[in-house]
mmCIF file of C-alpha atoms in Angstrom:
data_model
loop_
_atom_site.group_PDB
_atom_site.id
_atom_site.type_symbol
_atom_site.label_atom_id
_atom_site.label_comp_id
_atom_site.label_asym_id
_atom_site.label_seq_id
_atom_site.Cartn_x
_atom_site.Cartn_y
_atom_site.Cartn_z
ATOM 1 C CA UNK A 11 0.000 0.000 0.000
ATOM 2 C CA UNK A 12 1.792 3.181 -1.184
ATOM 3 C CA UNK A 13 1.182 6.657 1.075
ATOM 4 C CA UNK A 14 -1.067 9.163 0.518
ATOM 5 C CA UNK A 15 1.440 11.406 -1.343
ATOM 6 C CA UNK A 16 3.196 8.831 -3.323
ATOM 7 C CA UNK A 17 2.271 6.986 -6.591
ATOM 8 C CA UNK A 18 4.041 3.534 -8.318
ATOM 9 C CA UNK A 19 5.067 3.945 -11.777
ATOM 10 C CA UNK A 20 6.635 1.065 -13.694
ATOM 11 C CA UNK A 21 7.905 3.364 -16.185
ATOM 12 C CA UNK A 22 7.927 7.613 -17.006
ATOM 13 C CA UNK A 23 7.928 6.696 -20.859
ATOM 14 C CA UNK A 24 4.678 7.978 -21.908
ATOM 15 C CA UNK A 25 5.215 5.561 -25.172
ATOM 16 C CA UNK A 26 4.622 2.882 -22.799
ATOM 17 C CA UNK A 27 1.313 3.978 -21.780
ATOM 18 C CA UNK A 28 -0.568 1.018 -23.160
ATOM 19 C CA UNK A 29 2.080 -1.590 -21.692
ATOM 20 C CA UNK A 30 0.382 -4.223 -21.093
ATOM 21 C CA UNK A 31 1.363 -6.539 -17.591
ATOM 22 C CA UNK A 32 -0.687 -9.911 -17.259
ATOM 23 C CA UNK A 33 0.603 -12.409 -13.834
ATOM 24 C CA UNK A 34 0.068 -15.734 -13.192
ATOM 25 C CA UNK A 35 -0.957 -16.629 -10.015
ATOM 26 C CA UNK A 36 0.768 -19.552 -7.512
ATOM 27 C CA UNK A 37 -2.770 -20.895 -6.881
ATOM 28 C CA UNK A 38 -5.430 -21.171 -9.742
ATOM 29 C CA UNK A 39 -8.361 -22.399 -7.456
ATOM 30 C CA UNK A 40 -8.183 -19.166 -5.641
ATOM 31 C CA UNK A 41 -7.902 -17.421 -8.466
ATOM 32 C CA UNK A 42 -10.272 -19.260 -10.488
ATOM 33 C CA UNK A 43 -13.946 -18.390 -10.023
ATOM 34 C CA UNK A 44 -15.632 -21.621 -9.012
ATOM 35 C CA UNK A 45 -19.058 -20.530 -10.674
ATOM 36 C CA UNK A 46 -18.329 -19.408 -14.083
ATOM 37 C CA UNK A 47 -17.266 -21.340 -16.888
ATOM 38 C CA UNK A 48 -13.727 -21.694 -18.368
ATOM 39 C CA UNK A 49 -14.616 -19.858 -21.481
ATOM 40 C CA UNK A 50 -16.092 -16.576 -19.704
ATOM 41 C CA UNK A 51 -12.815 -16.572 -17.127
ATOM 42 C CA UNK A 52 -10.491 -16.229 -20.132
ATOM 43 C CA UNK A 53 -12.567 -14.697 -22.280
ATOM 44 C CA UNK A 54 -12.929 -11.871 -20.072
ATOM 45 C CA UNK A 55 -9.066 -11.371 -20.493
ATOM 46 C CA UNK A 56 -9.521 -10.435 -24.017
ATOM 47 C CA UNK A 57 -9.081 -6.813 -24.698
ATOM 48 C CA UNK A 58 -10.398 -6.149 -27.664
ATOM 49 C CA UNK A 59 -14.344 -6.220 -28.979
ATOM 50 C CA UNK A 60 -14.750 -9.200 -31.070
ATOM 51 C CA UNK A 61 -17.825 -11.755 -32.827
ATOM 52 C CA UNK A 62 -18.398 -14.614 -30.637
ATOM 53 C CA UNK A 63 -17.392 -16.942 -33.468
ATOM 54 C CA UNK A 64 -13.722 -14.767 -33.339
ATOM 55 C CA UNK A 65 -13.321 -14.714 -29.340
ATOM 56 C CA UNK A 66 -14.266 -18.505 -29.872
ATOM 57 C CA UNK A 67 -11.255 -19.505 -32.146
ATOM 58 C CA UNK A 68 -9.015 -17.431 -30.278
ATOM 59 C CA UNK A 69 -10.328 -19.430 -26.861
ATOM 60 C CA UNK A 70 -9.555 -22.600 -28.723
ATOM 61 C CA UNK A 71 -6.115 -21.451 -30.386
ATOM 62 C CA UNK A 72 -4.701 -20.899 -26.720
ATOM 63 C CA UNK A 73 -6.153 -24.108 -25.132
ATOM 64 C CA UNK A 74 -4.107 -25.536 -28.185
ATOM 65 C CA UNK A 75 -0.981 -23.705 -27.728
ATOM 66 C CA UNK A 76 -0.664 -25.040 -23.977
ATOM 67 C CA UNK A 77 -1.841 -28.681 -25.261
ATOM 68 C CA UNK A 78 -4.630 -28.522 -23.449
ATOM 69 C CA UNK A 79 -6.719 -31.860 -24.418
ATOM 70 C CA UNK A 80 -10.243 -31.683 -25.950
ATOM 71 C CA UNK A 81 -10.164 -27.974 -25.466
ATOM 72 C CA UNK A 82 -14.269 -27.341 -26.544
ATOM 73 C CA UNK A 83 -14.828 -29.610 -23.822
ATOM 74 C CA UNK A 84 -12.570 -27.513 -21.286
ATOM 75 C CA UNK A 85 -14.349 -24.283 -21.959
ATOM 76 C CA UNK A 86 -17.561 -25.634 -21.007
ATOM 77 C CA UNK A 87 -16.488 -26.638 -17.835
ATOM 78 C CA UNK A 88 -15.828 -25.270 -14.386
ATOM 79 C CA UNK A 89 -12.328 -24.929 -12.503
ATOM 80 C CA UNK A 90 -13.478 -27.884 -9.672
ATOM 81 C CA UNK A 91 -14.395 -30.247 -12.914
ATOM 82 C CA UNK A 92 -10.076 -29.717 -14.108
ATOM 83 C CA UNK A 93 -7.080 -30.827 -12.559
ATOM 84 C CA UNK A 94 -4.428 -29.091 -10.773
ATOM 85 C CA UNK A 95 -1.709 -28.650 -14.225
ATOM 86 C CA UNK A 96 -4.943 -28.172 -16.011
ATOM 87 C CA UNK A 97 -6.199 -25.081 -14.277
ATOM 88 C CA UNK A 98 -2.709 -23.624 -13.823
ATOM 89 C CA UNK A 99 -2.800 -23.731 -17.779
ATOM 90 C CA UNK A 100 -5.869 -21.945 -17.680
ATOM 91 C CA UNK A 101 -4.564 -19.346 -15.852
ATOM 92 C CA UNK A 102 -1.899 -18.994 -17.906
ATOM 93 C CA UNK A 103 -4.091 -18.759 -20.743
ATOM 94 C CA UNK A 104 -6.201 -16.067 -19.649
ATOM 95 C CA UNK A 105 -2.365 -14.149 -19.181
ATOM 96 C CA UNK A 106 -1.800 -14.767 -22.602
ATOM 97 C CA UNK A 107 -5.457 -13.543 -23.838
ATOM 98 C CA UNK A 108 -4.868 -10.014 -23.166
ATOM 99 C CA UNK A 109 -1.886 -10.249 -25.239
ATOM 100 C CA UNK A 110 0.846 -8.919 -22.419
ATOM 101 C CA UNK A 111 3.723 -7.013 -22.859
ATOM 102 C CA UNK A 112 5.392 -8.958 -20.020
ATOM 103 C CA UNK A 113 3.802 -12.338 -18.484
ATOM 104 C CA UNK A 114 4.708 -12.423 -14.660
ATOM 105 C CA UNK A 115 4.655 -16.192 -13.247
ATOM 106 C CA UNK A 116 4.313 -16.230 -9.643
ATOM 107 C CA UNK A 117 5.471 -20.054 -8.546
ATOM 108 C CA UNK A 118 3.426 -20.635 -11.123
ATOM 109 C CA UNK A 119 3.769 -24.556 -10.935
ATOM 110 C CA UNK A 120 4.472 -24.706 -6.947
ATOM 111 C CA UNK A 121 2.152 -27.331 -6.055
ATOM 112 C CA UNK A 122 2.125 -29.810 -8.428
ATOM 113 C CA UNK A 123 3.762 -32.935 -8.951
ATOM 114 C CA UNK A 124 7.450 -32.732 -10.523
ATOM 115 C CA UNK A 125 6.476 -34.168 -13.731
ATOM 116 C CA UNK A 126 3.570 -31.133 -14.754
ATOM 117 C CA UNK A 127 6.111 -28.786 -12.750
ATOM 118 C CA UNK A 128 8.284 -29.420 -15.486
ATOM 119 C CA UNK A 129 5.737 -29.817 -18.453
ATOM 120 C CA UNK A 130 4.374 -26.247 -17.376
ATOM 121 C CA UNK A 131 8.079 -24.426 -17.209
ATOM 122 C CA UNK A 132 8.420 -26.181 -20.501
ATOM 123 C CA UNK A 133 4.946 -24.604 -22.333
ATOM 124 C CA UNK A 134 6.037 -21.239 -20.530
ATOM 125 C CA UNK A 135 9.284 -21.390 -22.161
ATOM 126 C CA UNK A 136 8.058 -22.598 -25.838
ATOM 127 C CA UNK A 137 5.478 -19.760 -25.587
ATOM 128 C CA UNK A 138 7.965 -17.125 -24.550
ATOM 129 C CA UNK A 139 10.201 -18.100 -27.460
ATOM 130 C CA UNK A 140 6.975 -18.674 -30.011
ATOM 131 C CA UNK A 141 5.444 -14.789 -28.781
ATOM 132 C CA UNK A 142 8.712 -13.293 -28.086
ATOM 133 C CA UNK A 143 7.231 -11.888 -24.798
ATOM 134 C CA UNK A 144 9.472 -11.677 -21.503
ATOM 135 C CA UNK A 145 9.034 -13.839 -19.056
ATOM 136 C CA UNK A 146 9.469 -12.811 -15.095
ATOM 137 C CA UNK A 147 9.299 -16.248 -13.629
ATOM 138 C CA UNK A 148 9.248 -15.565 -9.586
ATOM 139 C CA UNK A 149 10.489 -18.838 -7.759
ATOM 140 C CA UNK A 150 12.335 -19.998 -4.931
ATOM 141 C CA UNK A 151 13.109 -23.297 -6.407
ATOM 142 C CA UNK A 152 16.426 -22.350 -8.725
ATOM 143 C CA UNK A 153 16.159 -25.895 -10.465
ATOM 144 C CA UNK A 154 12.795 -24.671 -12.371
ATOM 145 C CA UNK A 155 14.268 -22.308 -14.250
ATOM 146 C CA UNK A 156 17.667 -24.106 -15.261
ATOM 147 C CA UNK A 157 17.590 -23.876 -19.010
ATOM 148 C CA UNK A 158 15.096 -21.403 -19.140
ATOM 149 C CA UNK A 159 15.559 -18.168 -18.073
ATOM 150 C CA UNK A 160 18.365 -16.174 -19.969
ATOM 151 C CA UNK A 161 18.784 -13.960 -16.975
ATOM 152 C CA UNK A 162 18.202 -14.497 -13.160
ATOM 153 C CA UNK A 163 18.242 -11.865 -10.255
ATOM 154 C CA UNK A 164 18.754 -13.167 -6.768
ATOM 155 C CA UNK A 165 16.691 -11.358 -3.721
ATOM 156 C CA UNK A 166 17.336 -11.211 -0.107
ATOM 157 C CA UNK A 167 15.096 -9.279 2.114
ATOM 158 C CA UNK A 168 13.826 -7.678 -0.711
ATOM 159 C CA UNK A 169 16.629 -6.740 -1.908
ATOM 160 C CA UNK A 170 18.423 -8.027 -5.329
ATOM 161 C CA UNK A 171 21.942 -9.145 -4.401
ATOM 162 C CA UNK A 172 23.217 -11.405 -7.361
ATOM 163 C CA UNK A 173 22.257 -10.385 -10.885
ATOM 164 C CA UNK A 174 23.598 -11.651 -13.992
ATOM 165 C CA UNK A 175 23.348 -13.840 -17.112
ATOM 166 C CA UNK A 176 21.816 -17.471 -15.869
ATOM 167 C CA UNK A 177 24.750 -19.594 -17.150
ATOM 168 C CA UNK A 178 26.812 -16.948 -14.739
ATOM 169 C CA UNK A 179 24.824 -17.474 -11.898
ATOM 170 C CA UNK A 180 24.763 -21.507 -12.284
ATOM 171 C CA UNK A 181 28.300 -21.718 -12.838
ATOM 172 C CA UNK A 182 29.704 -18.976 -10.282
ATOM 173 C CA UNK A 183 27.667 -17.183 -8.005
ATOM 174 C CA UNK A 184 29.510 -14.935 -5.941
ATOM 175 C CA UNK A 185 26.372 -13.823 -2.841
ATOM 176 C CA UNK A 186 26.155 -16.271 0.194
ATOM 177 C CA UNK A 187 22.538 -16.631 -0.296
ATOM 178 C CA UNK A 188 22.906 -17.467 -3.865
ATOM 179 C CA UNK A 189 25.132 -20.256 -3.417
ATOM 180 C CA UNK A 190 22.798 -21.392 -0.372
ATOM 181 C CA UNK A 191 19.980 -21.591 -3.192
ATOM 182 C CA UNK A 192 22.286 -23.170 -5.411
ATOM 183 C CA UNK A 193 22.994 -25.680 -3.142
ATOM 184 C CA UNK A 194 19.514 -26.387 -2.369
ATOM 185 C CA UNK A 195 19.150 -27.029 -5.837
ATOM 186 C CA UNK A 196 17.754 -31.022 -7.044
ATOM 187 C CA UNK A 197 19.951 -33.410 -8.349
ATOM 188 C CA UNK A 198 17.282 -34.816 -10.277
ATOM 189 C CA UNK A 199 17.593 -31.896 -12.430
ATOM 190 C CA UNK A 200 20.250 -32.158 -15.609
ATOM 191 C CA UNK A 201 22.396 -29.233 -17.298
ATOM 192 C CA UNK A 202 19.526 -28.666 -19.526
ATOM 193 C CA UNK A 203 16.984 -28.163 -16.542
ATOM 194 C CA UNK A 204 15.319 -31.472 -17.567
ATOM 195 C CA UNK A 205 14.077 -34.102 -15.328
ATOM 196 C CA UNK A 206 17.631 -37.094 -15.334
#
């Protein structure tokens, strides 16, 4: 909560005006509403005014894109009728539906099991590289994002005390806490950031 006097600006460009932020949250349940229907949820998220026939195909061209199975099905249904991975993909579809500037993953794959942990990280990073949109992928876990992120930024008490190219931080991180979250790291997890 800022002060009375203050304001939060991401950025004093006024070209950047129309930036558009979308986030994925850690827990889709919450963030899923239980009593509407998959298709209203994301197709809220779109931004612009569009036939129903349109908004339709684009519904259905981002179940595809994150392989979600029998997708006409999935938009008829509600978040309690899905499974975990599935309704973390819906969440990260309705992200991608407003067509973001920047997609901000919160733990976005926290609480499921290691195998659609690492299919998730893996549609996050194929989108990324199909859209060319930046990824901020927030997590604890340093072994999610080996192989994926180009650039990581280490915090501590809020503030960021290792920054550098991902391959720099893997290889030789220089902060205490870094190499504590290094070390913390799984073993299960190859060079590539694959499961071994």
């Amino acid at each position: 909560m800022l002060p009375a006097n203050a304001e939060s600006k991401i950025t004093s460009n006024p070209s950047l005006d129309h930036f558009v932020i979308s986030f994925v949250f850690q827990d889709p349940l919450n963030a899923l509403n239980p009593i509407m229907k998959i298709s209203t949820q994301i197709g809220e998220a779109i931004r612009t005014k569009l036939s129903p026939k349109d908004k339709h195909k684009i519904l259905l061209n981002l179940l595809n894109d994150l392989e979600i199975s029998d997708p006409e099905k999935r938009l008829t249904q509600y978040p309690h009728e899905l499974s975990g991975g599935m309704r973390q993909r819906i969440l990260i579809a309705m992200a991608l539906a407003r067509d973001p500037d920047i997609l901000i993953a919160d733990e976005p794959a926290t609480a499921l099991d290691v195998r659609i942990k690492y299919h998730i990280i893996e549609l996050l990073k194929k989108i990324g590289k199909k859209t060319n949109k930046t990824i901020l992928y927030i997590t604890h876990d340093l072994a999610s994002v080996k192989g994926f992120a180009d650039k990581i930024l280490i915090m501590y008490a809020g503030k960021i005390v290792e920054s550098g190219p991902a391959k720099t931080i893997f290889e030789n991180a220089k902060h205490p806490y870094s190499q504590k979250l290094l070390a913390l790291m799984s073993r299960s997890v190859d060079n590539e950031g694959k499961l071994a």
